[in-house]
């Protein structure tokens, strides 16, 4: 039925499979929308957040999504700036996933912004951040940058959408799409700038909390060290997340969508960045433990109590930091498919854990000497919205995959055979 | 015209661009922002003219001056008055939250109500005031017509000595019923102890402001005791003065008062009398007492011989023999060295004072204990002295004309009270609500037919209120004058709702504990919010409705007239002061003997001023001649109470003396029964089965009297006191670990009377083996902000009976805990 | 965000922040403008394909 | 950014004498009553209810019978270096340059709660619910303070409307400066023990400026650098120690 929309030279499953698949995620998205409605209608009492846990699951999710979405800007940066302006030998491999990276980025950022819209107590006044902007607030910087960057992502996404077979037939759109594509280096540059700052500001968000010794960091000029660590960790996690998404897409579709060398490249980038990050993170932790902490009159172990024990830091830096870094930078290890995936997965787990720690543990630790350690568990509405974001992401990705030429190498890697002969120019061949 | 695809795109792009460039999006955004500021469900306080009105808070007998800020006709804020002698600026949290009592629709009766469903079904019909009053008058008339006027009973929670209390009492008197009961109070115990040792019925007055050394035997001085406004402002002054008072707090728990005190002693609960006598022992032994006072003004201190020539052992020898620090240490758990030290400090202070009581003093205490503690005041010669315990001067209020008793009334008044208070069995007690309950519960038919409840909620506020509720079920007709939908009025048949304290004029005669004559008068701050009626007017209308001699005893048209008639006496006395200057605190005036003459030349102007300023007082004390001070048979301060002697002799007439005093609950023998002594009160339950003691505590920020706790006060409770609907009990960590209890554990506290579901707060400051439980929550009535929150310890109090007074002992219930 | 919103002050922090912001937004707008204009020009030109 | 000269102008602050404070809670009730603070059905939920003047209870940690308790009333600390102000993205909270009072503009607040994460004193509360008052109680609401809507953060304002009231009165009397006790917040006025002193810390004639100099004066979490203008006083060493975090052996206070 939707044959006419499917890109040239590739095969897609039948609607009988596709529709139920979509319905599943649609239901999950609907759950998210219901939760969002409840939060809008009844207020944030629908969550388990409170005065102590001013931020909860959503902020953890937002930070994680934005960190993972960094694959888009970093791939874009490598492809369009390093690859075209300078010379980058692996640019062809990058071009194989740049579309996917953009779509993933778009999904992550749009979902994050939507979640933030629910998270604030007065969503209808959300635009006050822009209107009455306080330029000294890291959150202002984050808001401006992610909003603008979502615009950039949309612009980057647009040529891909316009290259849909049907849309591409419209001359105006065709021309417009290719013109946008020509200017892509410009957008990638703007995107890189924006991303750099908001990834950093997200780290700054916590690093500047000088009255929260757990989060507070010294730094360079107005930027606390977390500013740079967040940038580094996001570009370390982004490619791994892209890798993982593509790998999952391969498993779900049962097709090889990109060459193995693409995975290797992503793993290599991710691995070296992660390794750098982990070293700096360890240095940061040590200097924090010997600087900020004793100056606040506290000792390292004062921050690890109850469910937020010292296992968290071991897990975050040790297990999910050092190990994946080793896996991803060691050619022998990353060549093994299973280890490659485990490495990427551990990498992003570590980064998500980092965002979790900065959000939740910062708030769980009482600063007042007579305060109490708090713990928090989200309500179903909070989970609903978080899962809704996942559902939304899979929906958009599935649609993009089905109807857009997401993977330039797909056709080449999966030649359609009619009577045993490879066919390159026909739209679809029904499977037997 | 052909509308091409191209045109469509142009149109769409142009339209979008045009809209974005137009003012429309900006306007919409602005409108949305404004809308979020003015949501219709967010209340917008009405504006109006600002004004303030002065009055007096009558929520407790403390009578603090308040100033109410109004906007238009609404009261918006209560503040303490600094131009009022009692509190000098401060008030307690309950008083501060007064508007939540006035305006709380969920807890107030809005009109007279008649029960339509079965009792307790909460089905009511709104009726007219005339109809309601008619019904009650007819019923009382019926009782009188059948010759049973005594079957009308009243339980009165109005402040003692107030015009309201007098009026209720007068109604019963005129109808011909002796069954006028009052809600029991700590003050009653003080009054009884001073009566037995000094003679004269009057409230106790403590010149705390002029002391330099206070030993408080359990009074929560800064936890709501006495007039909280006065106590807190006095404390503030002491705390800021470098040469401040020395305060010893005796308390089984590190209460706020104990922590503020210079020294905190924690004897086993109920052994305070022994501790006091241990202190007395050292004072006597070391001859540190005030010899002049003891020699000239005390009776029974040394050994003496009576008219029959019988030798009696004096107080001093008894104490020396029986209360050595070693013995007292065994009884109380307080080290002998500490006892000796306290005694020396007490005796060497310039103006020491010893105070008896428990918590806020809302519930009666033990008479012998009060006497033992008061004996310390006598030993130090602190009776009728500046900075000591004063014998209050009478307020010169005019009395009303005598009650007209018709034959029915005369006959009715000869009948015995249901509670037997004032009989030979309870010779010194005016009213015993517990015995009233017992009498009703033990008989087949209730001896009371119609019960009138004024300003009281006994189902909730008296120990073992469940028994009272059972008794209520047997009383054929119950009328409540409560303004609130409290537990007791929910069981009534007829509701005649009173105004709340901010809607009516009432007086408080001599606020509790104040050491100079003071008459406090509140005035209506706002118009009545609902169709309620002043209880004073209700009583007067009722009397008129009953007619005959009863009506004749109530010659007034309304309450204010009756009140004014009394106040006229203040004018006639030619004394007193109405305005107060904070720079001239009353305590200074108390240094001098004498009185202050009034500048008023007409009653009318004086009345207007009293109304406006809310008080009349004499900032001095008369310190009468020693010959008038003690109204005992010996005309002296009696360590050996002849009043007890007479009463016990009369009671034991015809029986064995020892059996008789055992019946009275007195365990001691010989002359000791007439003297202050330590009387061990044995709880009913066995220690082996119930290893812990339940000790109800009172918090200043938790209303524990008949007023339900307002929501603002819930804000101030810690989450280790109340969490969701669970009340926390304080348990010493050692005790807790013995019973497997942890912080926040849920547990049942079980006494022979019942069980309470609580949670546990581990508190180092709690005495081991004692469970401390706050009083005031556990309501089964009121609104959802109060109902079902916490539990009411009164429900499981396994009350013993205090010897002599017959009042319940509520701090001595044995319990066990079970973790759930 | 704009000089006419009343928190606006001409301090350095604000100028740097807003300057960079508007610079980036400007770059993005320029890119878009380029695409639009070029598309428009190409559509107007008679050359097909 | 220009560095603020804190010795200039008015710096309103308060000193709470913990030796005098009995923990009665009047300040808290007076505050709630003065400022139209809403009431939850479950006020025991301290993580969700709204209290501008919050009481904390601390003990000296000693066993029975050496235990002591002290209550610490905690208004907004009105920090001179407020952690909450620079983080607010929509400029909804500011430190007034003339009074140094940290204000909160409810109608500007978008409810992101970043300020709450920044404040170590838990002095800020978020309206998780629509403002509610038990039935009939909207009748005592004061028109001087606007009730807050759901979804915004609120906090102690040092009863800013009272400052306005006092200024209006002074203006009517033809004065420019306020007398020492002319403007005091509701909690200060209500404290029955007069444990709270309020005034201009920069004015040497005001009692507060003298009180904060004593050896017993301290602030909560002083070493974090928030520079609170709400001071405390206690002669008890353990209380002063309780006010901040110290490594072992670091606290050298007396008493």
mmCIF file of N, CA and C in Angstrom, chain B residues 215 217 274-284 319 323 328 338-340 342-344 346 376 379:
data_model
loop_
_atom_site.group_PDB
_atom_site.id
_atom_site.type_symbol
_atom_site.label_atom_id
_atom_site.label_comp_id
_atom_site.label_asym_id
_atom_site.label_seq_id
_atom_site.Cartn_x
_atom_site.Cartn_y
_atom_site.Cartn_z
ATOM 1 N N UNK B 215 12.017 25.939 91.012
ATOM 2 C CA UNK B 215 12.044 24.495 90.818
ATOM 3 C C UNK B 215 10.663 24.118 90.331
ATOM 4 N N UNK B 217 8.286 21.285 89.378
ATOM 5 C CA UNK B 217 8.101 19.831 89.472
ATOM 6 C C UNK B 217 7.181 19.348 88.367
ATOM 7 N N UNK B 274 8.211 12.586 96.603
ATOM 8 C CA UNK B 274 9.348 12.076 97.371
ATOM 9 C C UNK B 274 10.566 12.960 97.155
ATOM 10 N N UNK B 275 10.751 13.402 95.905
ATOM 11 C CA UNK B 275 11.897 14.263 95.617
ATOM 12 C C UNK B 275 11.782 15.568 96.400
ATOM 13 N N UNK B 276 10.572 16.136 96.393
ATOM 14 C CA UNK B 276 10.364 17.386 97.115
ATOM 15 C C UNK B 276 10.665 17.187 98.598
ATOM 16 N N UNK B 277 10.226 16.066 99.131
ATOM 17 C CA UNK B 277 10.432 15.835 100.558
ATOM 18 C C UNK B 277 11.898 15.524 100.852
ATOM 19 N N UNK B 278 12.566 14.921 99.883
ATOM 20 C CA UNK B 278 14.002 14.711 100.039
ATOM 21 C C UNK B 278 14.723 16.047 100.138
ATOM 22 N N UNK B 279 14.300 16.973 99.297
ATOM 23 C CA UNK B 279 14.865 18.324 99.349
ATOM 24 C C UNK B 279 14.534 18.953 100.709
ATOM 25 N N UNK B 280 13.292 18.750 101.125
ATOM 26 C CA UNK B 280 12.868 19.287 102.426
ATOM 27 C C UNK B 280 13.723 18.710 103.544
ATOM 28 N N UNK B 281 14.018 17.438 103.420
ATOM 29 C CA UNK B 281 14.842 16.766 104.421
ATOM 30 C C UNK B 281 16.172 17.488 104.619
ATOM 31 N N UNK B 282 16.826 17.750 103.488
ATOM 32 C CA UNK B 282 18.133 18.410 103.584
ATOM 33 C C UNK B 282 17.976 19.809 104.170
ATOM 34 N N UNK B 283 16.950 20.504 103.722
ATOM 35 C CA UNK B 283 16.738 21.874 104.224
ATOM 36 C C UNK B 283 16.513 21.859 105.730
ATOM 37 N N UNK B 284 15.723 20.886 106.147
ATOM 38 C CA UNK B 284 15.433 20.827 107.588
ATOM 39 C C UNK B 284 16.686 20.393 108.347
ATOM 40 N N UNK B 319 9.812 13.970 108.104
ATOM 41 C CA UNK B 319 10.633 14.085 106.900
ATOM 42 C C UNK B 319 12.049 13.610 107.178
ATOM 43 N N UNK B 323 12.558 10.576 104.700
ATOM 44 C CA UNK B 323 12.943 11.057 103.358
ATOM 45 C C UNK B 323 14.399 11.478 103.273
ATOM 46 N N UNK B 328 15.272 8.636 99.274
ATOM 47 C CA UNK B 328 14.654 9.318 98.127
ATOM 48 C C UNK B 328 15.353 8.905 96.828
ATOM 49 N N UNK B 338 22.770 15.064 94.269
ATOM 50 C CA UNK B 338 21.980 16.042 93.521
ATOM 51 C C UNK B 338 20.884 16.618 94.404
ATOM 52 N N UNK B 339 20.256 15.735 95.191
ATOM 53 C CA UNK B 339 19.169 16.186 96.061
ATOM 54 C C UNK B 339 19.707 17.219 97.063
ATOM 55 N N UNK B 340 20.833 16.879 97.664
ATOM 56 C CA UNK B 340 21.424 17.784 98.641
ATOM 57 C C UNK B 340 21.789 19.114 97.984
ATOM 58 N N UNK B 342 20.509 20.469 95.272
ATOM 59 C CA UNK B 342 19.315 21.238 94.923
ATOM 60 C C UNK B 342 18.764 21.908 96.172
ATOM 61 N N UNK B 343 18.745 21.174 97.268
ATOM 62 C CA UNK B 343 18.193 21.720 98.515
ATOM 63 C C UNK B 343 18.991 22.938 98.952
ATOM 64 N N UNK B 344 20.292 22.826 98.888
ATOM 65 C CA UNK B 344 21.124 23.961 99.336
ATOM 66 C C UNK B 344 20.938 25.167 98.436
ATOM 67 N N UNK B 346 18.358 25.820 96.612
ATOM 68 C CA UNK B 346 17.003 26.339 96.797
ATOM 69 C C UNK B 346 16.942 27.217 98.035
ATOM 70 N N UNK B 376 7.776 23.035 100.412
ATOM 71 C CA UNK B 376 9.087 23.653 100.163
ATOM 72 C C UNK B 376 8.979 25.171 100.186
ATOM 73 N N UNK B 379 8.827 26.140 103.706
ATOM 74 C CA UNK B 379 10.130 26.035 104.373
ATOM 75 C C UNK B 379 11.023 27.218 104.030
#
